Amino acid sequence: MAKRYGMVIDLHKCVGCAGCDIACKSENNVTDGFAWSNHILETHGTFPDVQFRYIPTLCNHCEDAPCVANCPTTAMHKSEDGLTLHDASKCIGCRACQVACPYGVIYFNEKAPHPRFMEDDEALIPGVTSTGQETAEASGAPIPYYNPARAETYPDIRPKGIVEKCTFCDHRLAKGELPACVDACPADARLFGDLDDPNSAPAQALAKHDSDVLKPEQGTKPRVFYIRDY
Amino acid sequence: MDPEIVYNVQQGFFWDWKVALDLFLGGAGVGAFLVSVGLYEFWGRKYKRIPQTAAFLAPVLVGVGVLILMLKLGRPFHIFETFINFAPTAPLWWGGVFQTLFIAGALWYALLWRDLEPNPKRRKLGLALTPLALIVGGYHGMLLAVIPARPLWNTGPTVLAALAAFVTTGIAAVMLVHLIRMKLGGRLADPEHVQTFLTDLTPVRHVLVGGLILQLGTFFLWWQSLRFGDLADRTALAVANAGFGPMYWWLGIGVGLVLPIILGVAAVWKDSPEYNPRRLVWTVGVASCLILVGGFFFRLSVVLAGQLNPLYVTLP
């Protein structure tokens, strides 16, 4: 039976370490300047009455995903498990998904990715330091922090001219593993699982606590929920 | 103190002047096609040269618009993916499929206008393509209007404004190109030809004035719907005004709508006691240029300003 994957982020547990962001970058070979796993820093009030919020963000894998509805080639599509996925081979780089997404979680490769390693052929101090290309070559991979497992369901490194986004680590889910950001969270602030399974961690958390989603007025029905806002 | 929100997402305009130019040329092309069919079929079939100009102009304008849009794509040579996949919820898919059909049909229609003799096949084709032209024209408004994430675009008047704009820019393009054609053919120096041109243009001028006024009305409605809308609407309007207000108000509305209307009224007023065809021709040429310049900057300011809306993402 198809699952209905979703994530719950416990804001009370989240310490704002950005470990999720880094884990995601490493797991998915995400290029400089892109952040499939991202965060909002929000400050209210005036000292001493100040409120600070750290809100982790990622693709919401919306049930009514506007990126899917506006993609002219069905490159953006919904999987059986409710993941919002991107078929890179179909993408024409029209950026309609970016325009339609209210959350700013889709990135477009305007230039070739990972320029620090793939294009850098000038050493900072010639004869002393290595160029980016030499560093990558020494690591035996296109980039030193390369993860070949990413290529199991999506291009390992997305080329110039197409968009890219969080996949809820579908390559890990296929092996029964949790998304990298969930695994990496030192505070166990992220709960991931089948929302239709009442015994799953996110379903139980949602049953116990009131929850919010980002921009509910957009009607996109996000599957990333936030609990215990403070 | 207002909340301070820091959210580092990809910066810059996702859609730029190339999209605006596609919307502008596509709209003008559809307008030109409707001028051709309308002028010949619905006004007694006595006009021939202007519909001929319009017929040739239509596929060129829409085609050039699509080519410019393709330059915007990250992978233009993968455009075939649009045709081998079925994505009816995406306006761009509709645009890709129906614009291609329209360009092919309009090209065929233009070729049937090689001679000015009555041609029943041409007539049938023109009428058959009219609904397709309206779909393509509507698409140019729908493309922006169906995106809730962009409050500036996500309104009913967005579609109405696009429809009115394709009428006015289409007519202006036809008038300007036909004047150039007359000049190149030496017919502009012939008072008889000029007189025929002005007479033939009468119904088009009436539609044009109606279109300009309708466009002003839809802009007012658009402004009203945002000005008195929810917080997101009001924010989008304020940000758009701050970023692209001068382009929109001075070039889009001032140059593209108000000046042509003033010019038209002044020409008719001045010429009432003593008819002056040359001045009218001059007015037609200048007004057409103004409408086209204004039409493009209207599209450009709206496309860019719609993306300026700050990504105010937070929890309720």
PDB file of C-alpha atoms in Angstrom, chain B residues 104-235:
ATOM      1  CA  ALA B 104       1.468  26.744 -38.211  1.00  0.00           C
ATOM      2  CA  GLY B 105      -2.145  27.714 -38.932  1.00  0.00           C
ATOM      3  CA  ALA B 106      -1.401  31.438 -39.133  1.00  0.00           C
ATOM      4  CA  LEU B 107       1.492  30.768 -41.502  1.00  0.00           C
ATOM      5  CA  TRP B 108      -0.801  28.784 -43.760  1.00  0.00           C
ATOM      6  CA  TYR B 109      -3.387  31.558 -43.552  1.00  0.00           C
ATOM      7  CA  ALA B 110      -0.736  34.147 -44.467  1.00  0.00           C
ATOM      8  CA  LEU B 111       0.329  32.134 -47.478  1.00  0.00           C
ATOM      9  CA  LEU B 112      -3.264  32.123 -48.689  1.00  0.00           C
ATOM     10  CA  TRP B 113      -3.086  35.935 -48.628  1.00  0.00           C
ATOM     11  CA  ARG B 114      -0.380  36.007 -51.300  1.00  0.00           C
ATOM     12  CA  ASP B 115      -2.947  37.426 -53.680  1.00  0.00           C
ATOM     13  CA  LEU B 116      -5.786  39.736 -52.835  1.00  0.00           C
ATOM     14  CA  GLU B 117      -8.502  37.825 -54.682  1.00  0.00           C
ATOM     15  CA  PRO B 118     -11.359  36.376 -52.603  1.00  0.00           C
ATOM     16  CA  ASN B 119     -10.486  32.895 -51.441  1.00  0.00           C
ATOM     17  CA  PRO B 120     -13.115  30.699 -49.723  1.00  0.00           C
ATOM     18  CA  LYS B 121     -10.425  28.373 -48.334  1.00  0.00           C
ATOM     19  CA  ARG B 122      -8.687  31.334 -46.691  1.00  0.00           C
ATOM     20  CA  ARG B 123     -11.959  32.512 -45.235  1.00  0.00           C
ATOM     21  CA  LYS B 124     -12.743  29.119 -43.699  1.00  0.00           C
ATOM     22  CA  LEU B 125      -9.232  28.785 -42.306  1.00  0.00           C
ATOM     23  CA  GLY B 126      -9.344  32.289 -40.802  1.00  0.00           C
ATOM     24  CA  LEU B 127     -12.625  31.581 -39.048  1.00  0.00           C
ATOM     25  CA  ALA B 128     -11.436  28.155 -37.888  1.00  0.00           C
ATOM     26  CA  LEU B 129      -8.274  29.626 -36.388  1.00  0.00           C
ATOM     27  CA  THR B 130     -10.080  32.429 -34.544  1.00  0.00           C
ATOM     28  CA  PRO B 131     -10.936  30.344 -31.417  1.00  0.00           C
ATOM     29  CA  LEU B 132      -7.337  29.106 -31.350  1.00  0.00           C
ATOM     30  CA  ALA B 133      -6.134  32.705 -31.542  1.00  0.00           C
ATOM     31  CA  LEU B 134      -8.353  33.595 -28.585  1.00  0.00           C
ATOM     32  CA  ILE B 135      -6.960  30.654 -26.570  1.00  0.00           C
ATOM     33  CA  VAL B 136      -3.400  31.763 -27.325  1.00  0.00           C
ATOM     34  CA  GLY B 137      -4.281  35.354 -26.412  1.00  0.00           C
ATOM     35  CA  GLY B 138      -5.906  34.188 -23.177  1.00  0.00           C
ATOM     36  CA  TYR B 139      -2.876  32.056 -22.366  1.00  0.00           C
ATOM     37  CA  HIS B 140      -0.702  35.159 -22.347  1.00  0.00           C
ATOM     38  CA  GLY B 141      -2.781  36.488 -19.451  1.00  0.00           C
ATOM     39  CA  MET B 142      -3.392  33.163 -17.716  1.00  0.00           C
ATOM     40  CA  LEU B 143       0.309  32.349 -17.535  1.00  0.00           C
ATOM     41  CA  LEU B 144       0.773  34.937 -14.815  1.00  0.00           C
ATOM     42  CA  ALA B 145      -2.718  35.013 -13.322  1.00  0.00           C
ATOM     43  CA  VAL B 146      -2.833  31.389 -12.150  1.00  0.00           C
ATOM     44  CA  ILE B 147       0.119  31.670  -9.773  1.00  0.00           C
ATOM     45  CA  PRO B 148      -1.145  32.299  -6.207  1.00  0.00           C
ATOM     46  CA  ALA B 149       2.420  32.706  -4.941  1.00  0.00           C
ATOM     47  CA  ARG B 150       2.617  36.010  -6.873  1.00  0.00           C
ATOM     48  CA  PRO B 151      -0.202  38.249  -5.565  1.00  0.00           C
ATOM     49  CA  LEU B 152       0.468  40.997  -8.133  1.00  0.00           C
ATOM     50  CA  TRP B 153      -0.346  38.578 -10.961  1.00  0.00           C
ATOM     51  CA  ASN B 154      -2.913  36.406  -9.238  1.00  0.00           C
ATOM     52  CA  THR B 155      -5.975  38.536 -10.048  1.00  0.00           C
ATOM     53  CA  GLY B 156      -8.843  38.449 -12.550  1.00  0.00           C
ATOM     54  CA  PRO B 157      -7.945  41.832 -14.088  1.00  0.00           C
ATOM     55  CA  THR B 158      -4.526  40.375 -15.037  1.00  0.00           C
ATOM     56  CA  VAL B 159      -6.279  38.276 -17.674  1.00  0.00           C
ATOM     57  CA  LEU B 160      -8.531  41.140 -18.776  1.00  0.00           C
ATOM     58  CA  ALA B 161      -5.544  43.472 -19.101  1.00  0.00           C
ATOM     59  CA  ALA B 162      -3.708  40.910 -21.219  1.00  0.00           C
ATOM     60  CA  LEU B 163      -6.747  40.493 -23.486  1.00  0.00           C
ATOM     61  CA  ALA B 164      -7.110  44.265 -23.903  1.00  0.00           C
ATOM     62  CA  ALA B 165      -3.354  44.580 -24.484  1.00  0.00           C
ATOM     63  CA  PHE B 166      -3.330  42.039 -27.299  1.00  0.00           C
ATOM     64  CA  VAL B 167      -6.100  43.980 -29.047  1.00  0.00           C
ATOM     65  CA  THR B 168      -4.335  47.353 -28.778  1.00  0.00           C
ATOM     66  CA  THR B 169      -0.773  46.191 -29.495  1.00  0.00           C
ATOM     67  CA  GLY B 170      -1.970  43.949 -32.322  1.00  0.00           C
ATOM     68  CA  ILE B 171      -3.764  46.821 -34.041  1.00  0.00           C
ATOM     69  CA  ALA B 172      -0.825  49.169 -33.428  1.00  0.00           C
ATOM     70  CA  ALA B 173       1.637  46.677 -34.916  1.00  0.00           C
ATOM     71  CA  VAL B 174      -0.527  46.219 -38.007  1.00  0.00           C
ATOM     72  CA  MET B 175      -0.975  49.976 -38.504  1.00  0.00           C
ATOM     73  CA  LEU B 176       2.732  50.695 -38.111  1.00  0.00           C
ATOM     74  CA  VAL B 177       3.918  47.892 -40.372  1.00  0.00           C
ATOM     75  CA  HIS B 178       1.309  48.756 -42.987  1.00  0.00           C
ATOM     76  CA  LEU B 179       2.470  52.384 -42.966  1.00  0.00           C
ATOM     77  CA  ILE B 180       6.050  51.206 -43.461  1.00  0.00           C
ATOM     78  CA  ARG B 181       4.850  48.951 -46.272  1.00  0.00           C
ATOM     79  CA  MET B 182       3.085  51.902 -47.903  1.00  0.00           C
ATOM     80  CA  LYS B 183       6.165  54.066 -47.532  1.00  0.00           C
ATOM     81  CA  LEU B 184       8.407  51.397 -49.050  1.00  0.00           C
ATOM     82  CA  GLY B 185       5.929  50.848 -51.885  1.00  0.00           C
ATOM     83  CA  GLY B 186       5.742  54.579 -52.562  1.00  0.00           C
ATOM     84  CA  ARG B 187       2.017  54.638 -51.839  1.00  0.00           C
ATOM     85  CA  LEU B 188       2.333  57.054 -48.940  1.00  0.00           C
ATOM     86  CA  ALA B 189       3.023  59.882 -51.395  1.00  0.00           C
ATOM     87  CA  ASP B 190      -0.177  59.132 -53.303  1.00  0.00           C
ATOM     88  CA  PRO B 191      -3.130  61.049 -51.764  1.00  0.00           C
ATOM     89  CA  GLU B 192      -5.602  58.530 -53.164  1.00  0.00           C
ATOM     90  CA  HIS B 193      -3.870  55.631 -51.468  1.00  0.00           C
ATOM     91  CA  VAL B 194      -3.573  57.568 -48.217  1.00  0.00           C
ATOM     92  CA  GLN B 195      -7.275  58.315 -48.350  1.00  0.00           C
ATOM     93  CA  THR B 196      -8.092  54.642 -48.924  1.00  0.00           C
ATOM     94  CA  PHE B 197      -5.816  53.678 -46.030  1.00  0.00           C
ATOM     95  CA  LEU B 198      -7.509  56.077 -43.666  1.00  0.00           C
ATOM     96  CA  THR B 199     -10.974  54.997 -44.752  1.00  0.00           C
ATOM     97  CA  ASP B 200     -10.085  51.325 -44.449  1.00  0.00           C
ATOM     98  CA  LEU B 201      -8.679  51.963 -41.022  1.00  0.00           C
ATOM     99  CA  THR B 202     -11.866  53.502 -39.625  1.00  0.00           C
ATOM    100  CA  PRO B 203     -13.337  50.339 -38.004  1.00  0.00           C
ATOM    101  CA  VAL B 204      -9.904  49.365 -36.657  1.00  0.00           C
ATOM    102  CA  ARG B 205      -9.467  52.807 -35.128  1.00  0.00           C
ATOM    103  CA  HIS B 206     -12.790  52.459 -33.357  1.00  0.00           C
ATOM    104  CA  VAL B 207     -11.788  49.082 -31.928  1.00  0.00           C
ATOM    105  CA  LEU B 208      -8.408  50.526 -30.950  1.00  0.00           C
ATOM    106  CA  VAL B 209      -9.928  53.423 -29.020  1.00  0.00           C
ATOM    107  CA  GLY B 210     -12.296  50.967 -27.324  1.00  0.00           C
ATOM    108  CA  GLY B 211      -9.345  48.710 -26.494  1.00  0.00           C
ATOM    109  CA  LEU B 212      -7.301  51.560 -25.031  1.00  0.00           C
ATOM    110  CA  ILE B 213     -10.177  52.669 -22.828  1.00  0.00           C
ATOM    111  CA  LEU B 214     -10.885  49.066 -21.807  1.00  0.00           C
ATOM    112  CA  GLN B 215      -7.223  48.635 -20.945  1.00  0.00           C
ATOM    113  CA  LEU B 216      -7.270  51.753 -18.770  1.00  0.00           C
ATOM    114  CA  GLY B 217     -10.357  50.366 -17.051  1.00  0.00           C
ATOM    115  CA  THR B 218      -8.778  46.989 -16.387  1.00  0.00           C
ATOM    116  CA  PHE B 219      -5.663  48.678 -14.983  1.00  0.00           C
ATOM    117  CA  PHE B 220      -7.876  50.614 -12.621  1.00  0.00           C
ATOM    118  CA  LEU B 221      -9.671  47.410 -11.586  1.00  0.00           C
ATOM    119  CA  TRP B 222      -6.325  45.685 -11.102  1.00  0.00           C
ATOM    120  CA  TRP B 223      -5.061  48.496  -8.909  1.00  0.00           C
ATOM    121  CA  GLN B 224      -8.305  48.470  -6.922  1.00  0.00           C
ATOM    122  CA  SER B 225      -8.266  44.703  -6.348  1.00  0.00           C
ATOM    123  CA  LEU B 226      -4.735  44.931  -4.967  1.00  0.00           C
ATOM    124  CA  ARG B 227      -5.151  48.208  -3.078  1.00  0.00           C
ATOM    125  CA  PHE B 228      -8.168  46.890  -1.187  1.00  0.00           C
ATOM    126  CA  GLY B 229      -7.057  43.256  -1.068  1.00  0.00           C
ATOM    127  CA  ASP B 230      -5.485  41.355   1.813  1.00  0.00           C
ATOM    128  CA  LEU B 231      -2.080  42.115   3.329  1.00  0.00           C
ATOM    129  CA  ALA B 232      -0.232  40.094   0.692  1.00  0.00           C
ATOM    130  CA  ASP B 233      -1.994  42.028  -2.111  1.00  0.00           C
ATOM    131  CA  ARG B 234      -1.267  45.404  -0.546  1.00  0.00           C
ATOM    132  CA  THR B 235       2.359  44.471   0.090  1.00  0.00           C
TER     133      THR B 235
END
